[in-house]
Amino acid sequence: MQTPAQPVPIAVVGAGAFGRNHLRVLHELPQAALIAAVEPDPARADEVARLYSIPVHPTLDAALAAHPSLQAAVVAVPTVHHCEVASQLLSAGIHCLVEKPLAATLAQADQMIALADRHGCILQPGHLERFNPAVLAMQQDLRGPMFFEAHRLSIFTPRSLDVDVVLDLMIHDLDVVLRFAASPVRELRAVGLPILSGKVDIANVRVEFDSGCVANFTASRVSTERVRKLRYFEPGRYVSIDYARRDALVIAVDPHFQLEAAMSAGAAENFVNGLPGLNFDKPTIAPGEPLRLELESFLHAVATGSQPAVTARQGRNALELALGIQQQMADHAQRTGLQP
Ligand SMILES: NC(=O)c1ccc[n+]([C@@H]2O[C@H](COP(=O)([O-])OP(=O)(O)OC[C@H]3O[C@@H](n4cnc5c(N)ncnc54)[C@H](O)[C@@H]3O)[C@@H](O)[C@H]2O)c1
């Protein structure tokens, strides 16, 4: 009989809006031994200590001193602090799941990757949508997508305002499309506008890849509706992923369909009930909470020493694209006099 792996002693650093989601899931996972949290805000710290019966330390120094058995940590502090917190953890030999985006700058990302390599630690960026069951399912069945349309719209909330909408929201789609397109970026066009936060709150981007594939991204955190969709076209097939519903619609062209024959055979009545020659399919997708799947995957990598499903290098690639977009938005603002 196989011996079950020991639960991984883990802590969450930053118990804000998203850190508390990590705490909730880790508390439930048998693969994790949630032993501590770090949170400087006393009210949040008290609430977490009460909910999960764990010590909550005001500083990372205090947590590291109190828990020499700590093996892994989730870093869920504001993005501008990812590097300083993760660097301290990695230097102490602690495996890290760092919330997205991996860091605020490429120099910071490089520093974190070098520390992870030096100390033999796993460094996984928190690209949660990679664990969306719809993304996992369609990733198994890619047929050379050539055109992507990504929409991520949300209603304004006063959170993650240390970064703009590209690093806050669009980064999810950048990471998924980089994975799906599997080709280097050749050209970028971008426009972004600050609306409420003083940083860019709405952005539209066109990326062309070396393969010729083109991707359009729209992200807004000042919308009146919530939309999280990725649509793409492959030869003979259209796929629409709804991240929120965690499902996909696949419309394939019947390879035997001939437009001229259909038109001459039945003219208009052939088209009354929708387009002939198209097969609609809703693939069966196993349900699952992306955050739970992400944490299970991270804990598996820690327990087995295997490469994480999303690597630090992929997190760096998404960040590099996001920073390139920011540069293009700044150039566009300057050219057009749209400076904030
Ligand atoms: N994967 C996702 O879908 C997703 C969604 C939301 C947020 N995030 C990411 O999670 C991170 C946190 O976002 P949030 O919305 O929870 O922010 P938040 O401001 O609600 O929470 C951050 C918390 O970190 C604490 N903190 C600050 N500095 C700290 C330090 N040095 N040590 C310990 N705690 C510290 C703050 O007191 C606060 O409670 C960001 O990187 C954000 O991009 C990811």
PDB file of C-alpha atoms and ligand atoms in Angstrom, residues 13-20 22 38-41 44 58-60 75-79 81-82 84-85 99-101 126-128 159-160 162-163 167-168 172 294, ligand 1:
ATOM      1  CA  VAL A  13       1.865  35.862   3.880  1.00  0.00           C
ATOM      2  CA  GLY A  14      -0.703  38.640   3.458  1.00  0.00           C
ATOM      3  CA  ALA A  15      -4.234  37.948   4.638  1.00  0.00           C
ATOM      4  CA  GLY A  16      -6.064  40.517   2.526  1.00  0.00           C
ATOM      5  CA  ALA A  17      -8.876  39.839   0.054  1.00  0.00           C
ATOM      6  CA  PHE A  18      -7.060  37.103  -1.860  1.00  0.00           C
ATOM      7  CA  GLY A  19      -4.814  35.778   0.884  1.00  0.00           C
ATOM      8  CA  ARG A  20      -7.957  34.851   2.791  1.00  0.00           C
ATOM      9  CA  HIS A  22      -5.773  30.836   0.024  1.00  0.00           C
ATOM     10  CA  VAL A  38       1.647  36.824   8.411  1.00  0.00           C
ATOM     11  CA  GLU A  39      -0.515  39.933   8.448  1.00  0.00           C
ATOM     12  CA  PRO A  40       0.428  43.361   9.821  1.00  0.00           C
ATOM     13  CA  ASP A  41      -3.164  44.619  10.017  1.00  0.00           C
ATOM     14  CA  ARG A  44      -7.367  41.017   9.813  1.00  0.00           C
ATOM     15  CA  PRO A  58       2.847  40.812  12.301  1.00  0.00           C
ATOM     16  CA  THR A  59       6.132  40.294  10.405  1.00  0.00           C
ATOM     17  CA  LEU A  60       7.773  37.621   8.274  1.00  0.00           C
ATOM     18  CA  VAL A  75       2.808  35.211  -1.019  1.00  0.00           C
ATOM     19  CA  ALA A  76      -0.392  37.256  -1.269  1.00  0.00           C
ATOM     20  CA  VAL A  77       0.858  40.736  -0.406  1.00  0.00           C
ATOM     21  CA  PRO A  78       0.409  43.669  -2.827  1.00  0.00           C
ATOM     22  CA  THR A  79       2.424  43.137  -6.031  1.00  0.00           C
ATOM     23  CA  HIS A  81       6.021  43.832  -2.180  1.00  0.00           C
ATOM     24  CA  HIS A  82       6.193  40.386  -3.879  1.00  0.00           C
ATOM     25  CA  GLU A  84      10.972  41.633  -0.984  1.00  0.00           C
ATOM     26  CA  VAL A  85       8.757  38.996   0.710  1.00  0.00           C
ATOM     27  CA  GLU A  99       0.408  35.632  -6.491  1.00  0.00           C
ATOM     28  CA  LYS A 100       0.274  37.035 -10.001  1.00  0.00           C
ATOM     29  CA  PRO A 101       1.971  39.022 -11.389  1.00  0.00           C
ATOM     30  CA  GLY A 126      -0.188  32.393  -9.182  1.00  0.00           C
ATOM     31  CA  HIS A 127      -1.615  32.312 -12.701  1.00  0.00           C
ATOM     32  CA  LEU A 128      -4.924  31.003 -11.476  1.00  0.00           C
ATOM     33  CA  ARG A 159      -8.202  46.893  -4.524  1.00  0.00           C
ATOM     34  CA  SER A 160      -4.946  46.067  -6.364  1.00  0.00           C
ATOM     35  CA  ASP A 162      -0.806  49.541  -6.600  1.00  0.00           C
ATOM     36  CA  VAL A 163      -0.745  48.338 -10.233  1.00  0.00           C
ATOM     37  CA  LEU A 167      -0.835  43.831 -14.225  1.00  0.00           C
ATOM     38  CA  ASP A 168      -4.041  43.451 -12.211  1.00  0.00           C
ATOM     39  CA  HIS A 172      -4.309  36.354 -16.635  1.00  0.00           C
ATOM     40  CA  GLU A 294      -3.657  25.484  -8.236  1.00  0.00           C
TER      41      GLU A 294
HETATM   42  N1  LIG B   1      -5.081  35.163  -8.729  1.00  0.00           N
HETATM   43  C1  LIG B   1      -6.059  36.051  -8.700  1.00  0.00           C
HETATM   44  O1  LIG B   1      -7.072  35.896  -9.369  1.00  0.00           O
HETATM   45  C2  LIG B   1      -5.929  37.249  -7.814  1.00  0.00           C
HETATM   46  C3  LIG B   1      -7.054  37.984  -7.434  1.00  0.00           C
HETATM   47  C4  LIG B   1      -6.880  39.070  -6.588  1.00  0.00           C
HETATM   48  C5  LIG B   1      -5.607  39.419  -6.155  1.00  0.00           C
HETATM   49  N2  LIG B   1      -4.525  38.709  -6.565  1.00  0.00           N
HETATM   50  C6  LIG B   1      -3.157  39.087  -6.149  1.00  0.00           C
HETATM   51  O2  LIG B   1      -3.017  38.837  -4.756  1.00  0.00           O
HETATM   52  C7  LIG B   1      -2.147  39.820  -4.191  1.00  0.00           C
HETATM   53  C8  LIG B   1      -2.870  40.479  -3.022  1.00  0.00           C
HETATM   54  O3  LIG B   1      -4.028  41.127  -3.504  1.00  0.00           O
HETATM   55  P1  LIG B   1      -5.258  41.454  -2.520  1.00  0.00           P
HETATM   56  O4  LIG B   1      -6.361  41.895  -3.394  1.00  0.00           O
HETATM   57  O5  LIG B   1      -5.473  40.351  -1.562  1.00  0.00           O
HETATM   58  O6  LIG B   1      -4.648  42.727  -1.747  1.00  0.00           O
HETATM   59  P2  LIG B   1      -5.079  43.276  -0.319  1.00  0.00           P
HETATM   60  O7  LIG B   1      -4.564  44.670  -0.254  1.00  0.00           O
HETATM   61  O8  LIG B   1      -6.521  43.008  -0.047  1.00  0.00           O
HETATM   62  O9  LIG B   1      -4.244  42.356   0.690  1.00  0.00           O
HETATM   63  C9  LIG B   1      -2.867  42.433   0.851  1.00  0.00           C
HETATM   64  C10 LIG B   1      -2.563  42.130   2.329  1.00  0.00           C
HETATM   65  O10 LIG B   1      -1.157  42.034   2.494  1.00  0.00           O
HETATM   66  C11 LIG B   1      -0.812  42.648   3.730  1.00  0.00           C
HETATM   67  N3  LIG B   1       0.600  43.020   3.653  1.00  0.00           N
HETATM   68  C12 LIG B   1       1.167  44.087   3.072  1.00  0.00           C
HETATM   69  N4  LIG B   1       2.523  44.025   3.172  1.00  0.00           N
HETATM   70  C13 LIG B   1       2.797  42.881   3.845  1.00  0.00           C
HETATM   71  C14 LIG B   1       3.994  42.252   4.257  1.00  0.00           C
HETATM   72  N5  LIG B   1       5.190  42.781   3.966  1.00  0.00           N
HETATM   73  N6  LIG B   1       3.893  41.078   4.933  1.00  0.00           N
HETATM   74  C15 LIG B   1       2.700  40.527   5.202  1.00  0.00           C
HETATM   75  N7  LIG B   1       1.513  41.079   4.825  1.00  0.00           N
HETATM   76  C16 LIG B   1       1.577  42.237   4.158  1.00  0.00           C
HETATM   77  C17 LIG B   1      -1.776  43.826   3.849  1.00  0.00           C
HETATM   78  O11 LIG B   1      -1.920  44.259   5.207  1.00  0.00           O
HETATM   79  C18 LIG B   1      -3.061  43.222   3.289  1.00  0.00           C
HETATM   80  O12 LIG B   1      -3.869  42.647   4.297  1.00  0.00           O
HETATM   81  C19 LIG B   1      -1.778  40.786  -5.326  1.00  0.00           C
HETATM   82  O13 LIG B   1      -0.552  40.416  -5.874  1.00  0.00           O
HETATM   83  C20 LIG B   1      -2.869  40.551  -6.355  1.00  0.00           C
HETATM   84  O14 LIG B   1      -2.418  40.799  -7.690  1.00  0.00           O
HETATM   85  C21 LIG B   1      -4.669  37.628  -7.354  1.00  0.00           C
END
